[in-house]
Tab-separated table of C-alpha atoms in Angstrom:
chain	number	residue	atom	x	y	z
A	1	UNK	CA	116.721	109.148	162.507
A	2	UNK	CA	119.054	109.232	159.023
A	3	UNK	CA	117.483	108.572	156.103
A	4	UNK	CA	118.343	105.309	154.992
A	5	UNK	CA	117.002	104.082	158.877
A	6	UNK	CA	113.574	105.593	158.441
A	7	UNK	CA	113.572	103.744	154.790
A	8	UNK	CA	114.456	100.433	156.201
A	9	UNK	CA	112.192	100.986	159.041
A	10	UNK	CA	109.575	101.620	156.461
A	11	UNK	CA	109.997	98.937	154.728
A	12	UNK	CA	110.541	96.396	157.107
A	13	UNK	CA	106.831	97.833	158.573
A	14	UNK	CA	105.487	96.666	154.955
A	15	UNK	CA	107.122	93.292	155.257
A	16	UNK	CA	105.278	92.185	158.922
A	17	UNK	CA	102.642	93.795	157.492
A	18	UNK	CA	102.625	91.511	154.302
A	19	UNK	CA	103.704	88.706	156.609
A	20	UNK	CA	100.647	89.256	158.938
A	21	UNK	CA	97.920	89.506	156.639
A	22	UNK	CA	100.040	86.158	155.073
A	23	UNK	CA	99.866	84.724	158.390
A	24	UNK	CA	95.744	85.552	159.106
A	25	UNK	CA	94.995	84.089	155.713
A	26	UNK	CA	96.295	80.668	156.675
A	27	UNK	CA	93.882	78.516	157.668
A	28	UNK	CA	96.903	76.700	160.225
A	29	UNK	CA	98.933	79.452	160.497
A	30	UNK	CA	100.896	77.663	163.326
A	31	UNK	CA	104.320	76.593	161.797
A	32	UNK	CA	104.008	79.374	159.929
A	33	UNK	CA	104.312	81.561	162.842
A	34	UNK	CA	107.162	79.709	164.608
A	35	UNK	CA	109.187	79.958	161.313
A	36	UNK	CA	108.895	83.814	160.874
A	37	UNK	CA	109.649	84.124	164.895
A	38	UNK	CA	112.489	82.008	164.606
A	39	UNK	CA	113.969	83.803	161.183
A	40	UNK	CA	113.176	87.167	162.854
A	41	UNK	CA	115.318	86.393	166.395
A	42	UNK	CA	118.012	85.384	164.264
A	43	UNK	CA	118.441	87.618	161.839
A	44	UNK	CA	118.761	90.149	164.681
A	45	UNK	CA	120.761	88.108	167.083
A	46	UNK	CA	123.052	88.530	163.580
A	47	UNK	CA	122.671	92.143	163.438
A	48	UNK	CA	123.152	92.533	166.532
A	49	UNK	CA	126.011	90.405	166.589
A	50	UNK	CA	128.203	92.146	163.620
A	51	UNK	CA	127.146	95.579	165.474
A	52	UNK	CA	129.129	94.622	167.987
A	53	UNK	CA	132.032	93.098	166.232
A	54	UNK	CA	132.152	96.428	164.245
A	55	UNK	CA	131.391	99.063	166.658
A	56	UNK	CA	130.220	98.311	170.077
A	57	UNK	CA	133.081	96.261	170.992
A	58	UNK	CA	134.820	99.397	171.631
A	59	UNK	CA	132.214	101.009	173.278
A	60	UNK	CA	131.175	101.590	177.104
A	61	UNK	CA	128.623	98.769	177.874
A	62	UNK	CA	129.303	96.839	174.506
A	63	UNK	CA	129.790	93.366	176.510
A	64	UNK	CA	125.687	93.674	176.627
A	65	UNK	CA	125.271	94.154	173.259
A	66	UNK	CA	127.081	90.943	172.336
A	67	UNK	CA	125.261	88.776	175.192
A	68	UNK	CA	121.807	90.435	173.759
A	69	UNK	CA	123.266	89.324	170.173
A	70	UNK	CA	124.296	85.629	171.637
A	71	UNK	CA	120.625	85.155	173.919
A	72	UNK	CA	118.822	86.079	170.090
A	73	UNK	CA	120.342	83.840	168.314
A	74	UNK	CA	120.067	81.085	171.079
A	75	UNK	CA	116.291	82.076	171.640
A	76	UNK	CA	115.581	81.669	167.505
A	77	UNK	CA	117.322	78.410	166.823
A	78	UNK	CA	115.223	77.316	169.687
A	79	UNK	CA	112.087	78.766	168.155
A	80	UNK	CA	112.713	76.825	164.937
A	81	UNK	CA	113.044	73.679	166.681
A	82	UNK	CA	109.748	73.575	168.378
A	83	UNK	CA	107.559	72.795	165.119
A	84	UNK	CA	107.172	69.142	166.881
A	85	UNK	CA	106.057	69.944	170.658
A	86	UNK	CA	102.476	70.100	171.214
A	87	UNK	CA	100.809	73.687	170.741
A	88	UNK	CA	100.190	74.763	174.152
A	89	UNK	CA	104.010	75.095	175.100
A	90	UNK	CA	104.533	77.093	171.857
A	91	UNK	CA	101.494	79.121	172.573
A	92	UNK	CA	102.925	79.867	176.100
A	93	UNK	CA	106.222	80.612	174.414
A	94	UNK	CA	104.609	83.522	171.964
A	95	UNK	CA	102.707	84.612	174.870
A	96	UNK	CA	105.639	84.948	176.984
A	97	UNK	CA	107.845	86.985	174.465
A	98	UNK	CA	104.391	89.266	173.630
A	99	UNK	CA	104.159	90.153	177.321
A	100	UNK	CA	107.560	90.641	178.003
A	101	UNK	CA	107.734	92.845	174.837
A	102	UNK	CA	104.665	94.735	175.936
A	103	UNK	CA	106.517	95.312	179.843
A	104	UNK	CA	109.573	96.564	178.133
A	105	UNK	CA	107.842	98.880	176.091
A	106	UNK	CA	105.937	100.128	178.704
A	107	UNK	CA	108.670	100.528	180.999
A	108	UNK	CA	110.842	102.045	178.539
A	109	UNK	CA	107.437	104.866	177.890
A	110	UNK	CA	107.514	105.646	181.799
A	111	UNK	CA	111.479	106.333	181.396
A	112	UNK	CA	110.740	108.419	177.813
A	113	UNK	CA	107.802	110.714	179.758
A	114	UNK	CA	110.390	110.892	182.722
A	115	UNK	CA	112.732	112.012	179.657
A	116	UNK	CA	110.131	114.542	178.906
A	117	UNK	CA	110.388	112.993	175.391
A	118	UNK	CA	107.178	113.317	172.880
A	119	UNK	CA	107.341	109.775	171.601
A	120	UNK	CA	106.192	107.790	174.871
A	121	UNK	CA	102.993	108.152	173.659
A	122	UNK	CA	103.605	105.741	171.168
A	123	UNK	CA	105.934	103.868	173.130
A	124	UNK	CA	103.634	102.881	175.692
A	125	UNK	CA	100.300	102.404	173.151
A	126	UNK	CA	102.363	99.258	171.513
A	127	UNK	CA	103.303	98.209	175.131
A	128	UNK	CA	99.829	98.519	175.575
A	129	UNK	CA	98.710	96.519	172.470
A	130	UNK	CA	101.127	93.886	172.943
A	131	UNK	CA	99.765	93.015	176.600
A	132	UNK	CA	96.509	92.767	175.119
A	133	UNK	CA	97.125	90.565	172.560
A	134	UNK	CA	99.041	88.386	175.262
A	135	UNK	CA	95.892	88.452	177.151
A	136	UNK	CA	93.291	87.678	174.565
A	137	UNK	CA	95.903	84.555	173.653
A	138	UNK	CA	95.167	83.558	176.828
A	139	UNK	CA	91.487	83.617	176.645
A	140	UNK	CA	91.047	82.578	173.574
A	141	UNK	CA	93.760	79.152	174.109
A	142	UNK	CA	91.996	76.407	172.487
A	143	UNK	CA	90.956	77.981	169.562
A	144	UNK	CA	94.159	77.387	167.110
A	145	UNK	CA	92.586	79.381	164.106
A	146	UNK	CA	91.618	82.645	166.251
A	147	UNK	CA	95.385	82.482	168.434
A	148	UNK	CA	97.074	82.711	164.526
A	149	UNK	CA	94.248	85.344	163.586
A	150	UNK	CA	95.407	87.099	167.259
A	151	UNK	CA	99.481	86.922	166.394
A	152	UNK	CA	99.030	87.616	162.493
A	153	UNK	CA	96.940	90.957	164.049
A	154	UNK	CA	99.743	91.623	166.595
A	155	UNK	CA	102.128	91.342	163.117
A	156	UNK	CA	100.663	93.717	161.906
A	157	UNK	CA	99.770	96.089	164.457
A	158	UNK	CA	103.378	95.956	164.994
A	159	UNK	CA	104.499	96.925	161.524
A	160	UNK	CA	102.170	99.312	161.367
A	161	UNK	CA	103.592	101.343	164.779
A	162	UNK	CA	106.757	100.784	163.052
A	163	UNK	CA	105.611	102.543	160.196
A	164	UNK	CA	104.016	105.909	161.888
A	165	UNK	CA	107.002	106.090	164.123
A	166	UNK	CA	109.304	106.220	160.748
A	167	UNK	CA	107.321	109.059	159.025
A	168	UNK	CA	107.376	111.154	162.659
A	169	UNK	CA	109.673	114.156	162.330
A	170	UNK	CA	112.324	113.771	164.807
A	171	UNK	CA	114.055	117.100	166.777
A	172	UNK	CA	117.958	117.700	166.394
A	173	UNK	CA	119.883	119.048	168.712
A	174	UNK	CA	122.248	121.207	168.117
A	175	UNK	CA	125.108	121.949	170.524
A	176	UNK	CA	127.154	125.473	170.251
């Protein structure tokens, strides 16, 4: 990892941190939470997006990068539109895209220790957390003020992994 990634990486850690412990303050954190899920599919359904247009356009397997780029951006206009269904479907909606998160991650840790790669550790503790968050969601469904407390936690938990995997020393290989 360059320098300039593990300094956005690092910073964008500080932001859902900032944006979590904004979120747990709220007393309704609800639409709250929709916006920043919303802004935070797009923007990378964007990123994603000009990647492709500048680079992966040209590469092998590029034609997924762009239909990842168009399902993000499809997947957070329709997060910013549900600020006026009842709570439950949204609730099911965050819970679905924590424990699909949390599979990936985990699946993508079993791959990584296949790998024999150091960081599945990590990969598969914030598969781990994000499945448990999912689950206490569930448990905890009709209380609106602990659910916000849960995803503002999950925020930051988030930002924080994001953090500690930016500061990790990564190995270079070197081929002669």
């Amino acid at each position: 990892m360059g320098k300039v990634r593990r300094i956005s990486n690092i910073l964008l850690g500080i932001v859902m941190i900032v944006a979590g412990i904004i979120l747990g303050l709220r007393r309704n954190g609800y639409y709250l939470a929709i916006v920043i899920l919303g802004l935070l599919l797009v923007f990378r359904g964007f990123m994603k997006l000009i990647y492709y247009l500048v680079m992966a356009r040209y590469m092998v397997g590029g034609k997924r990068i762009l239909f990842t780029a168009i399902f993000m951006l499809d997947l957070g206009g329709f997060s910013l539109t549900l600020a006026d269904i009842p709570r439950i479907f949204v609730l099911l909606y965050l819970l679905v895209i924590y424990a699909s998160a949390g599979v990936i991650h985990i699946l993508r840790s079993i791959e990584a220790k296949k790998q024999q790669s150091p960081t599945w550790r990590g990969t598969l503790v914030l598969g781990l957390g994000n499945i448990i968050i999912a689950t206490l969601c569930v448990s905890f469904r009709r209380d609106d003020v602990l659910v916000g407390w849960l995803f503002a936690a999950g925020i930051i938990y988030s930002g924080l992994i994001r953090i500690i995997n930016s500061l990790r020393s990564t190995a270079i290989v070197y081929i002669q």
